Amino acid sequence: VSMEPWCRSNITPQRLEGLIRCGLLRPLSTVEEWRLPSDEDKPSPPKGYVVSFALFHERGFTVPAHKFLRGLLEYYQVELQHLNPNGVQHIATFVILCEGFLGISPHFNLWWYFFAINLSKKRVGKQELSMPMGCASIHLRNNRANDYPLMRLSTSNKGWHSQWFYV
């Protein structure tokens, strides 16, 4: 879980071009699907944009966002930036499992059967505040891990939060 504050993005046009070459982002066209941040110390997304991270796209996040992802964000009252790369991978894999293998639309009850989300908070005085990014940890429920396909998750996503941009 990243408990660090925002830092200036170190994403480069070359990194985003690499995502485009891999088919993980669309090239810019008349509709600007994504934007590089300017010299901002923390995100200030233009109207209609949200913060995304390069590793999210490498783990299965696509634009436009899948309806199931949007529903999860709404249900858990979190934003995309609150997820972490492994959580994005869990969501993308679940959608693929449902649509590609089971032949059904992703279903929340099935999601809930397998997964839990913990929201890390930081105490500031008497208030508990959600951290700016990576505070929503998605994990398989302990008693369900043997019933779900085995998936390799990264044991370290160090520095993932420094490569942010807008989608």
XYZ file of N, CA and C in Angstrom:
501
model
N 0.849 -1.174 0.000
C 0.000 0.000 0.000
C 0.893 1.235 0.000
N 0.612 2.141 -0.914
C 1.396 3.370 -0.978
C 0.801 4.376 -0.010
N 1.562 4.711 1.004
C 1.108 5.698 1.971
C 1.852 7.010 1.754
N 2.494 7.130 0.603
C 3.260 8.329 0.306
C 2.357 9.388 -0.317
N 2.696 10.659 -0.107
C 1.920 11.719 -0.761
C 2.244 11.772 -2.251
N 1.492 12.544 -2.976
C 1.743 12.709 -4.401
C 3.146 13.233 -4.640
N 3.699 12.837 -5.745
C 4.976 13.370 -6.179
C 4.802 13.813 -7.630
N 5.709 14.629 -8.091
C 5.673 15.060 -9.487
C 5.793 13.823 -10.378
N 4.991 13.753 -11.403
C 5.027 12.613 -12.309
C 6.331 12.591 -13.092
N 6.892 11.395 -13.221
C 8.082 11.259 -14.056
C 7.780 10.473 -15.338
N 6.499 10.425 -15.697
C 6.105 9.764 -16.947
C 6.675 10.556 -18.114
N 7.092 9.849 -19.139
C 7.671 10.511 -20.307
C 6.834 10.199 -21.544
N 6.924 11.025 -22.560
C 6.231 10.711 -23.813
C 6.684 9.350 -24.372
N 7.948 9.003 -24.178
C 8.460 7.721 -24.664
C 7.782 6.548 -23.947
N 7.540 6.692 -22.656
C 6.865 5.627 -21.886
C 5.451 5.441 -22.410
N 4.747 6.546 -22.668
C 3.385 6.462 -23.191
C 3.390 5.910 -24.621
N 4.389 6.264 -25.415
C 4.510 5.704 -26.767
C 4.720 4.199 -26.699
N 5.452 3.729 -25.679
C 5.621 2.290 -25.468
C 4.299 1.616 -25.165
N 3.448 2.264 -24.369
C 2.116 1.714 -24.082
C 1.278 1.660 -25.356
N 1.433 2.664 -26.208
C 0.704 2.690 -27.481
C 1.189 1.542 -28.369
N 2.504 1.372 -28.480
C 3.058 0.289 -29.312
C 2.582 -1.083 -28.853
N 2.391 -1.243 -27.546
C 1.920 -2.522 -26.997
C 0.398 -2.665 -27.074
N -0.294 -1.637 -27.585
C -1.749 -1.686 -27.687
C -2.464 -1.408 -26.385
N -1.774 -0.812 -25.413
C -2.367 -0.556 -24.100
C -2.959 0.838 -23.984
N -2.628 1.710 -24.909
C -3.202 3.055 -25.027
C -3.419 3.301 -26.510
N -4.428 4.094 -26.825
C -4.632 4.470 -28.228
C -3.814 5.702 -28.550
N -3.348 5.790 -29.800
C -2.625 7.015 -30.195
C -3.548 8.216 -30.070
N -2.968 9.368 -29.826
C -3.776 10.582 -29.754
C -4.397 10.850 -31.120
N -5.636 11.268 -31.098
C -6.349 11.616 -32.328
C -7.070 12.927 -32.076
N -8.164 13.130 -32.779
C -8.927 14.358 -32.551
C -9.521 14.378 -31.142
N -9.747 13.188 -30.582
C -10.215 13.092 -29.204
C -9.002 12.751 -28.347
N -8.677 13.620 -27.416
C -7.530 13.370 -26.544
C -7.936 12.411 -25.442
N -7.642 11.129 -25.670
C -7.983 10.099 -24.694
C -7.109 10.201 -23.449
N -5.901 10.700 -23.618
C -4.983 10.840 -22.498
C -4.160 12.110 -22.665
N -3.598 12.565 -21.553
C -2.763 13.771 -21.547
C -1.606 13.588 -20.580
N -0.480 14.155 -20.949
C 0.655 14.230 -20.032
C 0.396 15.349 -19.028
N 0.828 15.179 -17.787
C 0.706 16.296 -16.850
C 1.741 17.361 -17.183
N 1.469 18.572 -16.730
C 2.461 19.640 -16.896
C 3.404 19.583 -15.696
N 3.984 20.665 -15.299
C 4.916 20.686 -14.164
C 4.176 20.767 -12.828
N 3.297 19.831 -12.582
C 2.478 19.841 -11.374
C 3.137 18.967 -10.303
N 3.097 19.430 -9.067
C 3.620 18.619 -7.963
C 2.633 17.532 -7.552
N 1.371 17.774 -7.811
C 0.335 16.769 -7.573
C -0.704 16.920 -8.681
N -1.474 15.874 -8.935
C -2.423 15.923 -10.054
C -3.472 17.016 -9.918
N -3.797 17.577 -11.055
C -4.888 18.523 -11.189
C -5.530 18.220 -12.539
N -6.328 17.144 -12.586
C -6.859 16.701 -13.876
C -7.749 17.742 -14.537
N -7.585 17.914 -15.845
C -8.514 18.780 -16.573
C -9.934 18.211 -16.472
N -10.912 19.043 -16.675
C -12.311 18.608 -16.614
C -12.517 17.422 -17.552
N -13.145 16.376 -17.030
C -13.428 15.189 -17.823
C -12.332 14.137 -17.784
N -11.236 14.402 -17.082
C -10.120 13.461 -16.997
C -9.954 12.974 -15.557
N -9.332 11.794 -15.415
C -8.957 11.265 -14.111
C -7.492 10.867 -14.165
N -6.915 10.637 -13.006
C -5.527 10.211 -12.921
C -5.437 8.715 -13.185
N -4.475 8.323 -13.995
C -4.165 6.910 -14.222
C -2.660 6.739 -14.080
N -2.232 5.500 -14.053
C -0.825 5.166 -13.876
C -0.403 4.183 -14.959
N 0.844 4.288 -15.413
C 1.334 3.405 -16.474
C 1.142 1.935 -16.107
N 1.445 1.561 -14.869
C 1.307 0.150 -14.481
C -0.137 -0.334 -14.527
N -1.112 0.566 -14.341
C -2.511 0.155 -14.449
C -2.788 -0.382 -15.848
N -2.272 0.303 -16.855
C -2.505 -0.095 -18.240
C -1.778 -1.400 -18.553
N -0.618 -1.593 -17.954
C 0.113 -2.846 -18.137
C -0.575 -4.008 -17.441
N -1.424 -3.723 -16.470
C -2.123 -4.770 -15.721
C -3.551 -5.003 -16.196
N -3.984 -4.290 -17.258
C -5.294 -4.592 -17.821
C -6.298 -3.464 -17.841
N -5.968 -2.295 -17.293
C -6.906 -1.169 -17.343
C -6.963 -0.629 -18.766
N -8.173 -0.393 -19.245
C -8.362 0.155 -20.588
C -9.275 1.375 -20.533
N -9.189 2.156 -21.582
C -10.045 3.324 -21.738
C -10.853 3.107 -23.011
N -12.171 3.244 -22.965
C -12.965 3.609 -21.793
C -12.984 2.479 -20.766
N -13.156 2.860 -19.520
C -13.160 1.887 -18.433
C -14.372 0.967 -18.555
N -14.169 -0.301 -18.235
C -15.245 -1.296 -18.282
C -16.343 -0.904 -17.291
N -17.572 -1.172 -17.672
C -18.729 -0.838 -16.828
C -18.614 -1.493 -15.442
N -18.075 -2.706 -15.387
C -17.935 -3.389 -14.102
C -16.963 -2.641 -13.189
N -15.846 -2.169 -13.738
C -14.900 -1.379 -12.950
C -15.564 -0.116 -12.428
N -16.297 0.571 -13.291
C -16.973 1.796 -12.853
C -17.959 1.496 -11.728
N -18.645 0.355 -11.827
C -19.583 -0.048 -10.776
C -18.876 -0.349 -9.459
N -17.721 -1.019 -9.532
C -16.959 -1.303 -8.317
C -16.497 -0.011 -7.646
N -15.980 0.916 -8.442
C -15.524 2.185 -7.883
C -16.671 2.907 -7.180
N -17.834 2.887 -7.815
C -18.995 3.545 -7.208
C -19.429 2.819 -5.934
N -19.500 1.490 -5.983
C -19.949 0.723 -4.826
C -19.029 0.941 -3.620
N -17.727 0.881 -3.851
C -16.768 1.023 -2.755
C -16.429 2.483 -2.445
N -17.012 3.422 -3.208
C -16.795 4.851 -2.996
C -15.304 5.211 -3.037
N -14.626 4.714 -4.082
C -13.216 5.038 -4.302
C -13.056 5.520 -5.735
N -11.910 6.113 -6.012
C -11.584 6.570 -7.353
C -10.494 5.670 -7.920
N -10.291 5.728 -9.213
C -9.293 4.901 -9.881
C -7.939 5.007 -9.178
N -7.545 6.212 -8.801
C -6.249 6.432 -8.170
C -6.104 5.718 -6.833
N -7.204 5.325 -6.210
C -7.140 4.632 -4.928
C -6.763 3.160 -5.076
N -6.886 2.632 -6.291
C -6.480 1.248 -6.536
C -4.965 1.178 -6.616
N -4.442 -0.032 -6.624
C -3.023 -0.237 -6.857
C -2.878 -1.200 -8.044
N -1.673 -1.367 -8.592
C -1.529 -2.213 -9.790
C -2.055 -3.641 -9.622
N -1.825 -4.273 -8.477
C -2.329 -5.633 -8.286
C -3.854 -5.658 -8.232
N -4.457 -4.629 -7.652
C -5.920 -4.552 -7.618
C -6.499 -4.413 -9.014
N -5.869 -3.585 -9.842
C -6.314 -3.435 -11.232
C -6.198 -4.775 -11.952
N -5.116 -5.502 -11.689
C -4.931 -6.817 -12.312
C -6.022 -7.785 -11.866
N -6.392 -7.770 -10.591
C -7.481 -8.630 -10.105
C -8.784 -8.319 -10.845
N -9.103 -7.036 -10.976
C -10.361 -6.642 -11.637
C -10.342 -7.046 -13.101
N -9.258 -6.756 -13.816
C -9.160 -7.099 -15.242
C -9.258 -8.610 -15.445
N -8.589 -9.374 -14.591
C -8.628 -10.838 -14.706
C -10.028 -11.368 -14.442
N -10.703 -10.796 -13.462
C -12.068 -11.225 -13.153
C -12.998 -10.976 -14.345
N -12.873 -9.804 -14.963
C -13.703 -9.482 -16.131
C -13.426 -10.478 -17.261
N -12.149 -10.769 -17.508
C -11.784 -11.719 -18.563
C -12.288 -13.119 -18.228
N -12.174 -13.528 -16.976
C -12.666 -14.838 -16.543
C -14.169 -14.958 -16.810
N -14.921 -13.918 -16.438
C -16.379 -13.950 -16.624
C -16.746 -13.937 -18.102
N -16.234 -12.954 -18.834
C -16.645 -12.787 -20.236
C -16.018 -13.823 -21.159
N -14.737 -14.100 -20.975
C -14.033 -14.969 -21.910
C -14.125 -16.444 -21.599
N -14.212 -16.802 -20.333
C -14.226 -18.210 -19.961
C -15.625 -18.691 -19.587
N -16.290 -17.954 -18.708
C -17.623 -18.354 -18.271
C -18.718 -17.942 -19.255
N -18.426 -16.932 -20.095
C -19.416 -16.473 -21.066
C -20.549 -15.690 -20.448
N -20.269 -15.019 -19.334
C -21.287 -14.205 -18.665
C -20.736 -12.795 -18.470
N -21.629 -11.857 -18.206
C -21.179 -10.529 -17.815
C -20.630 -10.621 -16.396
N -19.622 -9.823 -16.069
C -19.112 -9.839 -14.693
C -20.244 -9.549 -13.717
N -20.325 -10.331 -12.683
C -21.421 -10.235 -11.726
C -20.883 -9.887 -10.347
N -21.479 -8.861 -9.720
C -20.973 -8.396 -8.437
C -21.018 -9.490 -7.369
N -22.072 -10.297 -7.317
C -22.153 -11.325 -6.280
C -21.009 -12.333 -6.403
N -20.639 -12.665 -7.641
C -19.512 -13.565 -7.846
C -18.210 -12.875 -7.427
N -18.082 -11.599 -7.780
C -16.924 -10.817 -7.346
C -16.822 -10.852 -5.825
N -17.895 -10.545 -5.157
C -17.905 -10.465 -3.701
C -17.608 -11.822 -3.076
N -18.028 -12.901 -3.720
C -17.754 -14.246 -3.229
C -16.243 -14.484 -3.147
N -15.498 -14.000 -4.149
C -14.062 -14.243 -4.214
C -13.200 -13.168 -3.566
N -13.609 -11.909 -3.647
C -12.715 -10.810 -3.291
C -13.215 -9.950 -2.146
N -12.255 -9.372 -1.451
C -12.528 -8.372 -0.408
C -11.651 -7.161 -0.710
N -12.109 -6.010 -0.282
C -11.342 -4.778 -0.442
C -11.165 -4.150 0.928
N -9.916 -3.843 1.250
C -9.610 -3.122 2.488
C -9.181 -1.720 2.113
N -9.730 -0.740 2.797
C -9.392 0.649 2.549
C -8.500 1.144 3.682
N -7.239 1.398 3.348
C -6.287 1.893 4.351
C -6.518 3.377 4.572
N -6.498 3.757 5.824
C -6.688 5.166 6.167
C -5.530 5.612 7.048
N -5.305 6.893 7.041
C -4.248 7.484 7.850
C -4.907 8.412 8.864
N -4.485 8.293 10.109
C -5.053 9.147 11.150
C -4.294 10.469 11.171
N -5.052 11.564 11.025
C -4.499 12.918 11.118
C -5.294 13.615 12.208
N -4.676 13.732 13.373
C -5.405 14.278 14.514
C -6.512 13.312 14.897
N -7.754 13.801 14.896
C -8.893 12.941 15.227
C -9.598 12.413 13.991
N -9.098 12.798 12.806
C -9.727 12.376 11.554
C -9.001 11.195 10.944
N -9.772 10.313 10.300
C -9.195 9.245 9.491
C -9.390 9.624 8.040
N -8.293 9.733 7.292
C -8.349 10.154 5.900
C -7.863 9.034 4.984
N -8.532 8.891 3.833
C -8.045 7.971 2.813
C -6.780 8.565 2.225
N -5.842 7.715 1.913
C -4.604 8.171 1.299
C -4.895 8.564 -0.144
N -4.052 9.409 -0.736
C -4.344 9.921 -2.072
C -4.298 8.867 -3.171
N -3.494 7.808 -3.004
C -3.457 6.778 -4.034
C -3.067 5.449 -3.414
N -3.561 4.361 -4.044
C -3.169 3.023 -3.634
C -3.694 2.541 -2.311
N -4.750 3.144 -1.797
C -5.224 2.792 -0.462
C -6.293 1.697 -0.458
N -6.799 1.325 -1.633
C -7.823 0.277 -1.716
C -7.143 -1.023 -2.123
N -6.972 -1.912 -1.171
C -6.283 -3.175 -1.398
C -7.298 -4.276 -1.696
N -7.181 -4.860 -2.880
C -8.082 -5.943 -3.294
C -7.339 -7.259 -3.103
N -7.992 -8.222 -2.472
C -7.361 -9.527 -2.272
C -8.416 -10.623 -2.276
N -7.960 -11.825 -2.626
C -8.852 -12.980 -2.564
C -9.185 -13.275 -1.110
N -10.416 -13.635 -0.869
C -10.792 -14.040 0.481
C -10.016 -15.325 0.809
N -9.552 -15.440 2.054
C -8.705 -16.571 2.445
C -9.309 -17.931 2.117
N -10.562 -18.100 2.377
C -11.183 -19.399 2.164
C -11.590 -19.631 0.712
N -11.284 -18.711 -0.196
C -11.659 -18.857 -1.604
C -10.454 -19.008 -2.543
N -9.252 -18.824 -2.040
C -8.061 -18.817 -2.894
C -7.905 -20.097 -3.707
N -8.266 -21.246 -3.151
C -8.130 -22.515 -3.886
C -9.198 -22.694 -4.957
N -10.255 -21.883 -4.919
C -11.348 -21.994 -5.890
C -11.175 -21.052 -7.076
N -10.148 -20.232 -7.060
C -9.945 -19.214 -8.089
C -8.670 -19.534 -8.857
N -8.642 -19.229 -10.166
C -7.416 -19.527 -10.937
C -6.194 -18.854 -10.318
N -5.093 -19.597 -10.294
C -3.843 -19.074 -9.765
C -3.340 -17.958 -10.663
N -2.897 -16.871 -10.067
C -2.430 -15.718 -10.833
C -1.188 -15.158 -10.148
N -0.182 -14.849 -10.947
C 1.034 -14.255 -10.402
C 0.828 -12.749 -10.263
N 1.007 -12.269 -9.043
C 0.939 -10.841 -8.761
C 2.336 -10.354 -8.397
N 2.600 -9.109 -8.669
C 3.891 -8.540 -8.330
C 4.031 -8.428 -6.818
N 5.192 -8.797 -6.306
C 5.435 -8.665 -4.870
C 5.962 -7.277 -4.527
N 6.386 -6.527 -5.560
C 6.840 -5.159 -5.337
C 6.427 -4.289 -6.523
N 5.698 -3.246 -6.233
C 5.316 -2.255 -7.238
C 5.967 -0.919 -6.906
N 7.139 -0.999 -6.318
C 7.840 0.197 -5.843
C 7.909 1.268 -6.935
N 7.507 2.475 -6.549
C 7.593 3.616 -7.453
C 6.466 3.733 -8.469
N 5.483 2.833 -8.429
C 4.412 2.841 -9.431
C 3.649 4.162 -9.445
N 3.509 4.792 -8.293
C 2.693 6.000 -8.175
C 3.361 7.238 -8.772
N 4.617 7.122 -9.212
C 5.294 8.296 -9.771
C 5.075 8.436 -11.286
N 4.455 7.429 -11.917
C 4.238 7.506 -13.362
C 2.752 7.693 -13.659
N 2.263 8.863 -13.277
C 0.847 9.162 -13.476
C 0.662 10.122 -14.649
N -0.544 10.044 -15.210
C -0.960 10.919 -16.302
C -2.482 10.944 -16.284
N -3.075 11.631 -17.236
C -4.530 11.787 -17.234
C -5.179 10.992 -18.361
N -6.310 10.372 -18.060
C -7.129 9.702 -19.076
C -8.541 10.215 -18.975
